[in-house]
Structure formats: structure tokens, C-alpha cells
Amino acid sequence: MADVTVHEVNARLHQAQLVDVREDAEVAQGRIPGTIHIPLGQLPSRLAELDRARPVIAICRSGNRSGRATQFLAQAGYDCDNMAGGMLAWQAAGLPTV
């Protein structure tokens, strides 16, 4: 469990499961292609949607909620990291969104 930069996340897009824990309205403003959208409050009840055999990177707006998601996922036995700076950092770096 670690904080990873947006550039590290971009390099791992096809290896890790990217879980966006923001709310619906935030995701509607733009998300990283290929992310799985599970709002933080729904994460405990939707763990079955994630593959335990693949690493997870949690994403939110600024890195705070995804940090909480990362802690929860680690306690549940997942190999997970937190995207530092969240979508604010991703967009500031000019990386692609849909």
C-alpha cells in the first residue's frame, strides 16, 4: 500500500484495476478511461466486483477519499495503492479523461 504518482498510474493502466471512488456527479465531469466506478460509501458492499488477483489503484478528486479506500481494501486483503493528488493532479498533468 503506497501513494503513487499520476504518471505511475498512467504507466500501469493495463496492469491494475483503477477504482474511482468519487460520487456520480464528480465522475460525470471526467474520469480516467477504463476505471471502475464504485463510490466510497458503496465499496464494502461491492467488493465482489474487484478481482483479488489483480492490483487495485484507488482514485478520487484529491487523494483523500481514495486514501481511505486504499486502507479499507488493504484490510480486506487487496494489493492496492492510492493515486496521490487524485483527478486534480491527473488533469493538471494533461493526462486523458473521458
PDB file of N, CA and C in Angstrom:
ATOM      1  N   MET A   1       0.844  -1.174   0.000  1.00  0.00           N
ATOM      2  CA  MET A   1       0.000   0.000   0.000  1.00  0.00           C
ATOM      3  C   MET A   1       0.889   1.237   0.000  1.00  0.00           C
ATOM      4  N   ALA A   2       0.730   2.051  -1.052  1.00  0.00           N
ATOM      5  CA  ALA A   2       1.572   3.238  -1.175  1.00  0.00           C
ATOM      6  C   ALA A   2       0.827   4.312  -1.960  1.00  0.00           C
ATOM      7  N   ASP A   3       1.339   5.531  -1.871  1.00  0.00           N
ATOM      8  CA  ASP A   3       0.863   6.589  -2.752  1.00  0.00           C
ATOM      9  C   ASP A   3       1.671   6.496  -4.033  1.00  0.00           C
ATOM     10  N   VAL A   4       0.991   6.550  -5.176  1.00  0.00           N
ATOM     11  CA  VAL A   4       1.671   6.506  -6.465  1.00  0.00           C
ATOM     12  C   VAL A   4       1.314   7.767  -7.242  1.00  0.00           C
ATOM     13  N   THR A   5       2.230   8.213  -8.092  1.00  0.00           N
ATOM     14  CA  THR A   5       2.000   9.431  -8.866  1.00  0.00           C
ATOM     15  C   THR A   5       1.073   9.151 -10.043  1.00  0.00           C
ATOM     16  N   VAL A   6       0.541  10.208 -10.610  1.00  0.00           N
ATOM     17  CA  VAL A   6      -0.335  10.048 -11.778  1.00  0.00           C
ATOM     18  C   VAL A   6       0.420   9.423 -12.942  1.00  0.00           C
ATOM     19  N   HIS A   7       1.707   9.707 -13.045  1.00  0.00           N
ATOM     20  CA  HIS A   7       2.496   9.126 -14.143  1.00  0.00           C
ATOM     21  C   HIS A   7       2.711   7.627 -13.925  1.00  0.00           C
ATOM     22  N   GLU A   8       2.881   7.214 -12.664  1.00  0.00           N
ATOM     23  CA  GLU A   8       2.979   5.778 -12.371  1.00  0.00           C
ATOM     24  C   GLU A   8       1.655   5.085 -12.675  1.00  0.00           C
ATOM     25  N   VAL A   9       0.549   5.735 -12.339  1.00  0.00           N
ATOM     26  CA  VAL A   9      -0.769   5.165 -12.644  1.00  0.00           C
ATOM     27  C   VAL A   9      -0.943   5.042 -14.149  1.00  0.00           C
ATOM     28  N   ASN A  10      -0.588   6.079 -14.884  1.00  0.00           N
ATOM     29  CA  ASN A  10      -0.712   6.053 -16.343  1.00  0.00           C
ATOM     30  C   ASN A  10       0.087   4.898 -16.937  1.00  0.00           C
ATOM     31  N   ALA A  11       1.245   4.606 -16.370  1.00  0.00           N
ATOM     32  CA  ALA A  11       2.084   3.504 -16.859  1.00  0.00           C
ATOM     33  C   ALA A  11       1.487   2.141 -16.510  1.00  0.00           C
ATOM     34  N   ARG A  12       0.622   2.092 -15.502  1.00  0.00           N
ATOM     35  CA  ARG A  12       0.047   0.817 -15.037  1.00  0.00           C
ATOM     36  C   ARG A  12      -1.410   0.632 -15.441  1.00  0.00           C
ATOM     37  N   LEU A  13      -1.911   1.439 -16.371  1.00  0.00           N
ATOM     38  CA  LEU A  13      -3.326   1.397 -16.755  1.00  0.00           C
ATOM     39  C   LEU A  13      -3.815   0.004 -17.125  1.00  0.00           C
ATOM     40  N   HIS A  14      -2.981  -0.779 -17.797  1.00  0.00           N
ATOM     41  CA  HIS A  14      -3.435  -2.085 -18.277  1.00  0.00           C
ATOM     42  C   HIS A  14      -3.074  -3.222 -17.329  1.00  0.00           C
ATOM     43  N   GLN A  15      -2.381  -2.911 -16.237  1.00  0.00           N
ATOM     44  CA  GLN A  15      -1.999  -3.944 -15.274  1.00  0.00           C
ATOM     45  C   GLN A  15      -2.900  -3.931 -14.048  1.00  0.00           C
ATOM     46  N   ALA A  16      -3.324  -2.739 -13.632  1.00  0.00           N
ATOM     47  CA  ALA A  16      -4.088  -2.600 -12.390  1.00  0.00           C
ATOM     48  C   ALA A  16      -5.553  -2.306 -12.672  1.00  0.00           C
ATOM     49  N   GLN A  17      -6.381  -2.558 -11.662  1.00  0.00           N
ATOM     50  CA  GLN A  17      -7.785  -2.152 -11.689  1.00  0.00           C
ATOM     51  C   GLN A  17      -7.847  -0.753 -11.091  1.00  0.00           C
ATOM     52  N   LEU A  18      -8.333   0.203 -11.833  1.00  0.00           N
ATOM     53  CA  LEU A  18      -8.465   1.562 -11.340  1.00  0.00           C
ATOM     54  C   LEU A  18      -9.880   1.743 -10.815  1.00  0.00           C
ATOM     55  N   VAL A  19      -9.993   2.028  -9.529  1.00  0.00           N
ATOM     56  CA  VAL A  19     -11.297   2.173  -8.888  1.00  0.00           C
ATOM     57  C   VAL A  19     -11.494   3.635  -8.505  1.00  0.00           C
ATOM     58  N   ASP A  20     -12.460   4.265  -9.149  1.00  0.00           N
ATOM     59  CA  ASP A  20     -12.790   5.666  -8.894  1.00  0.00           C
ATOM     60  C   ASP A  20     -13.857   5.700  -7.809  1.00  0.00           C
ATOM     61  N   VAL A  21     -13.518   6.261  -6.643  1.00  0.00           N
ATOM     62  CA  VAL A  21     -14.439   6.248  -5.501  1.00  0.00           C
ATOM     63  C   VAL A  21     -15.204   7.563  -5.336  1.00  0.00           C
ATOM     64  N   ARG A  22     -15.162   8.422  -6.360  1.00  0.00           N
ATOM     65  CA  ARG A  22     -15.897   9.688  -6.300  1.00  0.00           C
ATOM     66  C   ARG A  22     -17.395   9.446  -6.487  1.00  0.00           C
ATOM     67  N   GLU A  23     -18.168  10.477  -6.221  1.00  0.00           N
ATOM     68  CA  GLU A  23     -19.617  10.414  -6.392  1.00  0.00           C
ATOM     69  C   GLU A  23     -19.972  10.566  -7.874  1.00  0.00           C
ATOM     70  N   ASP A  24     -21.208  10.196  -8.218  1.00  0.00           N
ATOM     71  CA  ASP A  24     -21.662  10.207  -9.609  1.00  0.00           C
ATOM     72  C   ASP A  24     -21.433  11.550 -10.297  1.00  0.00           C
ATOM     73  N   ALA A  25     -21.795  12.644  -9.646  1.00  0.00           N
ATOM     74  CA  ALA A  25     -21.677  13.965 -10.266  1.00  0.00           C
ATOM     75  C   ALA A  25     -20.219  14.305 -10.577  1.00  0.00           C
ATOM     76  N   GLU A  26     -19.293  13.865  -9.731  1.00  0.00           N
ATOM     77  CA  GLU A  26     -17.871  14.127  -9.972  1.00  0.00           C
ATOM     78  C   GLU A  26     -17.370  13.323 -11.166  1.00  0.00           C
ATOM     79  N   VAL A  27     -17.768  12.059 -11.238  1.00  0.00           N
ATOM     80  CA  VAL A  27     -17.345  11.187 -12.330  1.00  0.00           C
ATOM     81  C   VAL A  27     -17.889  11.699 -13.659  1.00  0.00           C
ATOM     82  N   ALA A  28     -19.088  12.274 -13.645  1.00  0.00           N
ATOM     83  CA  ALA A  28     -19.703  12.803 -14.863  1.00  0.00           C
ATOM     84  C   ALA A  28     -18.882  13.950 -15.461  1.00  0.00           C
ATOM     85  N   GLN A  29     -18.034  14.585 -14.650  1.00  0.00           N
ATOM     86  CA  GLN A  29     -17.200  15.690 -15.125  1.00  0.00           C
ATOM     87  C   GLN A  29     -15.911  15.201 -15.782  1.00  0.00           C
ATOM     88  N   GLY A  30     -15.674  13.901 -15.760  1.00  0.00           N
ATOM     89  CA  GLY A  30     -14.489  13.338 -16.389  1.00  0.00           C
ATOM     90  C   GLY A  30     -13.859  12.268 -15.531  1.00  0.00           C
ATOM     91  N   ARG A  31     -13.447  11.185 -16.183  1.00  0.00           N
ATOM     92  CA  ARG A  31     -12.809  10.084 -15.470  1.00  0.00           C
ATOM     93  C   ARG A  31     -11.688   9.518 -16.330  1.00  0.00           C
ATOM     94  N   ILE A  32     -10.840   8.712 -15.728  1.00  0.00           N
ATOM     95  CA  ILE A  32      -9.771   8.039 -16.454  1.00  0.00           C
ATOM     96  C   ILE A  32     -10.391   6.892 -17.240  1.00  0.00           C
ATOM     97  N   PRO A  33     -10.058   6.759 -18.522  1.00  0.00           N
ATOM     98  CA  PRO A  33     -10.614   5.650 -19.318  1.00  0.00           C
ATOM     99  C   PRO A  33     -10.341   4.295 -18.648  1.00  0.00           C
ATOM    100  N   GLY A  34     -11.373   3.455 -18.612  1.00  0.00           N
ATOM    101  CA  GLY A  34     -11.216   2.107 -18.084  1.00  0.00           C
ATOM    102  C   GLY A  34     -11.394   1.967 -16.587  1.00  0.00           C
ATOM    103  N   THR A  35     -11.729   3.047 -15.898  1.00  0.00           N
ATOM    104  CA  THR A  35     -11.915   2.941 -14.450  1.00  0.00           C
ATOM    105  C   THR A  35     -13.204   2.206 -14.109  1.00  0.00           C
ATOM    106  N   ILE A  36     -13.211   1.640 -12.912  1.00  0.00           N
ATOM    107  CA  ILE A  36     -14.403   1.035 -12.330  1.00  0.00           C
ATOM    108  C   ILE A  36     -14.936   2.063 -11.341  1.00  0.00           C
ATOM    109  N   HIS A  37     -16.177   2.481 -11.500  1.00  0.00           N
ATOM    110  CA  HIS A  37     -16.737   3.496 -10.603  1.00  0.00           C
ATOM    111  C   HIS A  37     -17.499   2.824  -9.467  1.00  0.00           C
ATOM    112  N   ILE A  38     -16.957   2.957  -8.260  1.00  0.00           N
ATOM    113  CA  ILE A  38     -17.630   2.485  -7.048  1.00  0.00           C
ATOM    114  C   ILE A  38     -17.494   3.596  -6.004  1.00  0.00           C
ATOM    115  N   PRO A  39     -18.554   4.377  -5.770  1.00  0.00           N
ATOM    116  CA  PRO A  39     -18.462   5.426  -4.749  1.00  0.00           C
ATOM    117  C   PRO A  39     -17.981   4.856  -3.410  1.00  0.00           C
ATOM    118  N   LEU A  40     -17.215   5.640  -2.688  1.00  0.00           N
ATOM    119  CA  LEU A  40     -16.602   5.174  -1.439  1.00  0.00           C
ATOM    120  C   LEU A  40     -17.613   4.515  -0.511  1.00  0.00           C
ATOM    121  N   GLY A  41     -18.789   5.100  -0.351  1.00  0.00           N
ATOM    122  CA  GLY A  41     -19.793   4.549   0.552  1.00  0.00           C
ATOM    123  C   GLY A  41     -20.323   3.188   0.123  1.00  0.00           C
ATOM    124  N   GLN A  42     -20.174   2.851  -1.157  1.00  0.00           N
ATOM    125  CA  GLN A  42     -20.655   1.570  -1.667  1.00  0.00           C
ATOM    126  C   GLN A  42     -19.566   0.502  -1.710  1.00  0.00           C
ATOM    127  N   LEU A  43     -18.337   0.885  -1.460  1.00  0.00           N
ATOM    128  CA  LEU A  43     -17.209  -0.047  -1.603  1.00  0.00           C
ATOM    129  C   LEU A  43     -17.383  -1.336  -0.794  1.00  0.00           C
ATOM    130  N   PRO A  44     -17.763  -1.281   0.485  1.00  0.00           N
ATOM    131  CA  PRO A  44     -17.894  -2.535   1.241  1.00  0.00           C
ATOM    132  C   PRO A  44     -18.879  -3.524   0.629  1.00  0.00           C
ATOM    133  N   SER A  45     -19.970  -3.031   0.051  1.00  0.00           N
ATOM    134  CA  SER A  45     -20.981  -3.927  -0.498  1.00  0.00           C
ATOM    135  C   SER A  45     -20.699  -4.345  -1.943  1.00  0.00           C
ATOM    136  N   ARG A  46     -19.675  -3.755  -2.566  1.00  0.00           N
ATOM    137  CA  ARG A  46     -19.404  -4.057  -3.973  1.00  0.00           C
ATOM    138  C   ARG A  46     -18.020  -4.663  -4.213  1.00  0.00           C
ATOM    139  N   LEU A  47     -17.394  -5.170  -3.158  1.00  0.00           N
ATOM    140  CA  LEU A  47     -16.056  -5.770  -3.292  1.00  0.00           C
ATOM    141  C   LEU A  47     -16.018  -6.907  -4.306  1.00  0.00           C
ATOM    142  N   ALA A  48     -17.116  -7.616  -4.484  1.00  0.00           N
ATOM    143  CA  ALA A  48     -17.148  -8.750  -5.404  1.00  0.00           C
ATOM    144  C   ALA A  48     -16.891  -8.329  -6.851  1.00  0.00           C
ATOM    145  N   GLU A  49     -17.014  -7.037  -7.141  1.00  0.00           N
ATOM    146  CA  GLU A  49     -16.763  -6.542  -8.497  1.00  0.00           C
ATOM    147  C   GLU A  49     -15.271  -6.446  -8.814  1.00  0.00           C
ATOM    148  N   LEU A  50     -14.437  -6.587  -7.800  1.00  0.00           N
ATOM    149  CA  LEU A  50     -12.988  -6.466  -7.982  1.00  0.00           C
ATOM    150  C   LEU A  50     -12.320  -7.832  -7.990  1.00  0.00           C
ATOM    151  N   ASP A  51     -11.283  -7.955  -8.797  1.00  0.00           N
ATOM    152  CA  ASP A  51     -10.516  -9.195  -8.925  1.00  0.00           C
ATOM    153  C   ASP A  51      -9.382  -9.175  -7.894  1.00  0.00           C
ATOM    154  N   ARG A  52      -9.457 -10.078  -6.910  1.00  0.00           N
ATOM    155  CA  ARG A  52      -8.416 -10.120  -5.865  1.00  0.00           C
ATOM    156  C   ARG A  52      -7.027 -10.436  -6.416  1.00  0.00           C
ATOM    157  N   ALA A  53      -6.966 -11.043  -7.593  1.00  0.00           N
ATOM    158  CA  ALA A  53      -5.678 -11.447  -8.161  1.00  0.00           C
ATOM    159  C   ALA A  53      -4.962 -10.288  -8.857  1.00  0.00           C
ATOM    160  N   ARG A  54      -5.634  -9.161  -9.041  1.00  0.00           N
ATOM    161  CA  ARG A  54      -5.021  -8.017  -9.723  1.00  0.00           C
ATOM    162  C   ARG A  54      -4.889  -6.844  -8.770  1.00  0.00           C
ATOM    163  N   PRO A  55      -3.797  -6.084  -8.877  1.00  0.00           N
ATOM    164  CA  PRO A  55      -3.650  -4.916  -8.007  1.00  0.00           C
ATOM    165  C   PRO A  55      -4.719  -3.867  -8.295  1.00  0.00           C
ATOM    166  N   VAL A  56      -5.019  -3.074  -7.276  1.00  0.00           N
ATOM    167  CA  VAL A  56      -6.028  -2.019  -7.364  1.00  0.00           C
ATOM    168  C   VAL A  56      -5.342  -0.675  -7.113  1.00  0.00           C
ATOM    169  N   ILE A  57      -5.754   0.341  -7.874  1.00  0.00           N
ATOM    170  CA  ILE A  57      -5.344   1.713  -7.595  1.00  0.00           C
ATOM    171  C   ILE A  57      -6.622   2.506  -7.362  1.00  0.00           C
ATOM    172  N   ALA A  58      -6.732   3.117  -6.190  1.00  0.00           N
ATOM    173  CA  ALA A  58      -7.912   3.905  -5.836  1.00  0.00           C
ATOM    174  C   ALA A  58      -7.698   5.359  -6.245  1.00  0.00           C
ATOM    175  N   ILE A  59      -8.788   5.966  -6.748  1.00  0.00           N
ATOM    176  CA  ILE A  59      -8.740   7.326  -7.285  1.00  0.00           C
ATOM    177  C   ILE A  59      -9.922   8.119  -6.747  1.00  0.00           C
ATOM    178  N   CYS A  60      -9.674   9.397  -6.407  1.00  0.00           N
ATOM    179  CA  CYS A  60     -10.764  10.306  -6.068  1.00  0.00           C
ATOM    180  C   CYS A  60     -10.410  11.688  -6.606  1.00  0.00           C
ATOM    181  N   ARG A  61     -11.003  12.728  -6.064  1.00  0.00           N
ATOM    182  CA  ARG A  61     -10.750  14.075  -6.566  1.00  0.00           C
ATOM    183  C   ARG A  61      -9.349  14.569  -6.206  1.00  0.00           C
ATOM    184  N   SER A  62      -8.956  14.384  -4.932  1.00  0.00           N
ATOM    185  CA  SER A  62      -7.685  14.944  -4.480  1.00  0.00           C
ATOM    186  C   SER A  62      -6.754  13.955  -3.794  1.00  0.00           C
ATOM    187  N   GLY A  63      -7.239  12.749  -3.524  1.00  0.00           N
ATOM    188  CA  GLY A  63      -6.406  11.730  -2.876  1.00  0.00           C
ATOM    189  C   GLY A  63      -6.820  11.370  -1.468  1.00  0.00           C
ATOM    190  N   ASN A  64      -7.767  12.103  -0.885  1.00  0.00           N
ATOM    191  CA  ASN A  64      -8.177  11.821   0.491  1.00  0.00           C
ATOM    192  C   ASN A  64      -9.124  10.623   0.589  1.00  0.00           C
ATOM    193  N   ARG A  65     -10.222  10.662  -0.150  1.00  0.00           N
ATOM    194  CA  ARG A  65     -11.164   9.533  -0.108  1.00  0.00           C
ATOM    195  C   ARG A  65     -10.508   8.259  -0.636  1.00  0.00           C
ATOM    196  N   SER A  66      -9.700   8.386  -1.664  1.00  0.00           N
ATOM    197  CA  SER A  66      -9.034   7.197  -2.194  1.00  0.00           C
ATOM    198  C   SER A  66      -8.039   6.647  -1.182  1.00  0.00           C
ATOM    199  N   GLY A  67      -7.486   7.503  -0.341  1.00  0.00           N
ATOM    200  CA  GLY A  67      -6.616   7.025   0.729  1.00  0.00           C
ATOM    201  C   GLY A  67      -7.391   6.159   1.711  1.00  0.00           C
ATOM    202  N   ARG A  68      -8.604   6.581   2.040  1.00  0.00           N
ATOM    203  CA  ARG A  68      -9.459   5.777   2.927  1.00  0.00           C
ATOM    204  C   ARG A  68      -9.846   4.470   2.235  1.00  0.00           C
ATOM    205  N   ALA A  69     -10.153   4.546   0.938  1.00  0.00           N
ATOM    206  CA  ALA A  69     -10.496   3.335   0.183  1.00  0.00           C
ATOM    207  C   ALA A  69      -9.320   2.368   0.164  1.00  0.00           C
ATOM    208  N   THR A  70      -8.120   2.887   0.000  1.00  0.00           N
ATOM    209  CA  THR A  70      -6.921   2.051  -0.029  1.00  0.00           C
ATOM    210  C   THR A  70      -6.740   1.320   1.298  1.00  0.00           C
ATOM    211  N   GLN A  71      -6.946   2.029   2.404  1.00  0.00           N
ATOM    212  CA  GLN A  71      -6.832   1.393   3.715  1.00  0.00           C
ATOM    213  C   GLN A  71      -7.869   0.286   3.874  1.00  0.00           C
ATOM    214  N   PHE A  72      -9.102   0.563   3.461  1.00  0.00           N
ATOM    215  CA  PHE A  72     -10.161  -0.443   3.552  1.00  0.00           C
ATOM    216  C   PHE A  72      -9.818  -1.663   2.696  1.00  0.00           C
ATOM    217  N   LEU A  73      -9.398  -1.428   1.456  1.00  0.00           N
ATOM    218  CA  LEU A  73      -9.070  -2.534   0.551  1.00  0.00           C
ATOM    219  C   LEU A  73      -7.898  -3.362   1.071  1.00  0.00           C
ATOM    220  N   ALA A  74      -6.904  -2.706   1.635  1.00  0.00           N
ATOM    221  CA  ALA A  74      -5.755  -3.433   2.189  1.00  0.00           C
ATOM    222  C   ALA A  74      -6.209  -4.337   3.338  1.00  0.00           C
ATOM    223  N   GLN A  75      -7.083  -3.822   4.199  1.00  0.00           N
ATOM    224  CA  GLN A  75      -7.601  -4.634   5.308  1.00  0.00           C
ATOM    225  C   GLN A  75      -8.431  -5.803   4.802  1.00  0.00           C
ATOM    226  N   ALA A  76      -9.027  -5.637   3.607  1.00  0.00           N
ATOM    227  CA  ALA A  76      -9.845  -6.706   3.017  1.00  0.00           C
ATOM    228  C   ALA A  76      -8.994  -7.687   2.208  1.00  0.00           C
ATOM    229  N   GLY A  77      -7.677  -7.460   2.183  1.00  0.00           N
ATOM    230  CA  GLY A  77      -6.785  -8.405   1.527  1.00  0.00           C
ATOM    231  C   GLY A  77      -6.396  -8.081   0.099  1.00  0.00           C
ATOM    232  N   TYR A  78      -6.679  -6.872  -0.356  1.00  0.00           N
ATOM    233  CA  TYR A  78      -6.311  -6.486  -1.717  1.00  0.00           C
ATOM    234  C   TYR A  78      -4.938  -5.825  -1.748  1.00  0.00           C
ATOM    235  N   ASP A  79      -4.220  -6.019  -2.849  1.00  0.00           N
ATOM    236  CA  ASP A  79      -2.970  -5.313  -3.121  1.00  0.00           C
ATOM    237  C   ASP A  79      -3.383  -3.985  -3.748  1.00  0.00           C
ATOM    238  N   CYS A  80      -3.230  -2.886  -3.015  1.00  0.00           N
ATOM    239  CA  CYS A  80      -3.752  -1.627  -3.526  1.00  0.00           C
ATOM    240  C   CYS A  80      -2.847  -0.447  -3.234  1.00  0.00           C
ATOM    241  N   ASP A  81      -2.976   0.558  -4.088  1.00  0.00           N
ATOM    242  CA  ASP A  81      -2.249   1.813  -3.954  1.00  0.00           C
ATOM    243  C   ASP A  81      -3.235   2.967  -4.107  1.00  0.00           C
ATOM    244  N   ASN A  82      -2.804   4.142  -3.675  1.00  0.00           N
ATOM    245  CA  ASN A  82      -3.595   5.357  -3.749  1.00  0.00           C
ATOM    246  C   ASN A  82      -2.961   6.303  -4.763  1.00  0.00           C
ATOM    247  N   MET A  83      -3.767   6.853  -5.697  1.00  0.00           N
ATOM    248  CA  MET A  83      -3.240   7.828  -6.647  1.00  0.00           C
ATOM    249  C   MET A  83      -3.139   9.182  -5.951  1.00  0.00           C
ATOM    250  N   ALA A  84      -1.914   9.590  -5.668  1.00  0.00           N
ATOM    251  CA  ALA A  84      -1.662  10.853  -4.980  1.00  0.00           C
ATOM    252  C   ALA A  84      -2.141  12.026  -5.829  1.00  0.00           C
ATOM    253  N   GLY A  85      -2.829  12.960  -5.181  1.00  0.00           N
ATOM    254  CA  GLY A  85      -3.289  14.150  -5.879  1.00  0.00           C
ATOM    255  C   GLY A  85      -4.597  13.989  -6.626  1.00  0.00           C
ATOM    256  N   GLY A  86      -5.052  12.743  -6.779  1.00  0.00           N
ATOM    257  CA  GLY A  86      -6.342  12.463  -7.393  1.00  0.00           C
ATOM    258  C   GLY A  86      -6.503  13.012  -8.798  1.00  0.00           C
ATOM    259  N   MET A  87      -7.763  13.195  -9.175  1.00  0.00           N
ATOM    260  CA  MET A  87      -8.077  13.665 -10.523  1.00  0.00           C
ATOM    261  C   MET A  87      -7.587  15.083 -10.757  1.00  0.00           C
ATOM    262  N   LEU A  88      -7.447  15.869  -9.706  1.00  0.00           N
ATOM    263  CA  LEU A  88      -6.895  17.213  -9.876  1.00  0.00           C
ATOM    264  C   LEU A  88      -5.482  17.125 -10.444  1.00  0.00           C
ATOM    265  N   ALA A  89      -4.670  16.219  -9.898  1.00  0.00           N
ATOM    266  CA  ALA A  89      -3.294  16.042 -10.381  1.00  0.00           C
ATOM    267  C   ALA A  89      -3.284  15.412 -11.773  1.00  0.00           C
ATOM    268  N   TRP A  90      -4.181  14.451 -12.014  1.00  0.00           N
ATOM    269  CA  TRP A  90      -4.267  13.783 -13.325  1.00  0.00           C
ATOM    270  C   TRP A  90      -4.554  14.817 -14.419  1.00  0.00           C
ATOM    271  N   GLN A  91      -5.556  15.645 -14.184  1.00  0.00           N
ATOM    272  CA  GLN A  91      -5.929  16.652 -15.177  1.00  0.00           C
ATOM    273  C   GLN A  91      -4.856  17.728 -15.312  1.00  0.00           C
ATOM    274  N   ALA A  92      -4.223  18.115 -14.206  1.00  0.00           N
ATOM    275  CA  ALA A  92      -3.154  19.115 -14.260  1.00  0.00           C
ATOM    276  C   ALA A  92      -1.968  18.616 -15.094  1.00  0.00           C
ATOM    277  N   ALA A  93      -1.772  17.281 -15.098  1.00  0.00           N
ATOM    278  CA  ALA A  93      -0.672  16.681 -15.879  1.00  0.00           C
ATOM    279  C   ALA A  93      -1.054  16.514 -17.351  1.00  0.00           C
ATOM    280  N   GLY A  94      -2.302  16.833 -17.693  1.00  0.00           N
ATOM    281  CA  GLY A  94      -2.744  16.740 -19.079  1.00  0.00           C
ATOM    282  C   GLY A  94      -2.987  15.317 -19.550  1.00  0.00           C
ATOM    283  N   LEU A  95      -3.233  14.404 -18.605  1.00  0.00           N
ATOM    284  CA  LEU A  95      -3.472  13.009 -18.963  1.00  0.00           C
ATOM    285  C   LEU A  95      -4.924  12.824 -19.411  1.00  0.00           C
ATOM    286  N   PRO A  96      -5.213  11.770 -20.196  1.00  0.00           N
ATOM    287  CA  PRO A  96      -6.530  11.656 -20.833  1.00  0.00           C
ATOM    288  C   PRO A  96      -7.685  11.333 -19.886  1.00  0.00           C
ATOM    289  N   THR A  97      -8.825  11.946 -20.188  1.00  0.00           N
ATOM    290  CA  THR A  97     -10.064  11.648 -19.482  1.00  0.00           C
ATOM    291  C   THR A  97     -11.175  11.441 -20.518  1.00  0.00           C
ATOM    292  N   VAL A  98     -12.229  10.798 -20.081  1.00  0.00           N
ATOM    293  CA  VAL A  98     -13.414  10.616 -20.934  1.00  0.00           C
ATOM    294  C   VAL A  98     -14.621  11.150 -20.193  1.00  0.00           C
TER     295      VAL A  98
END
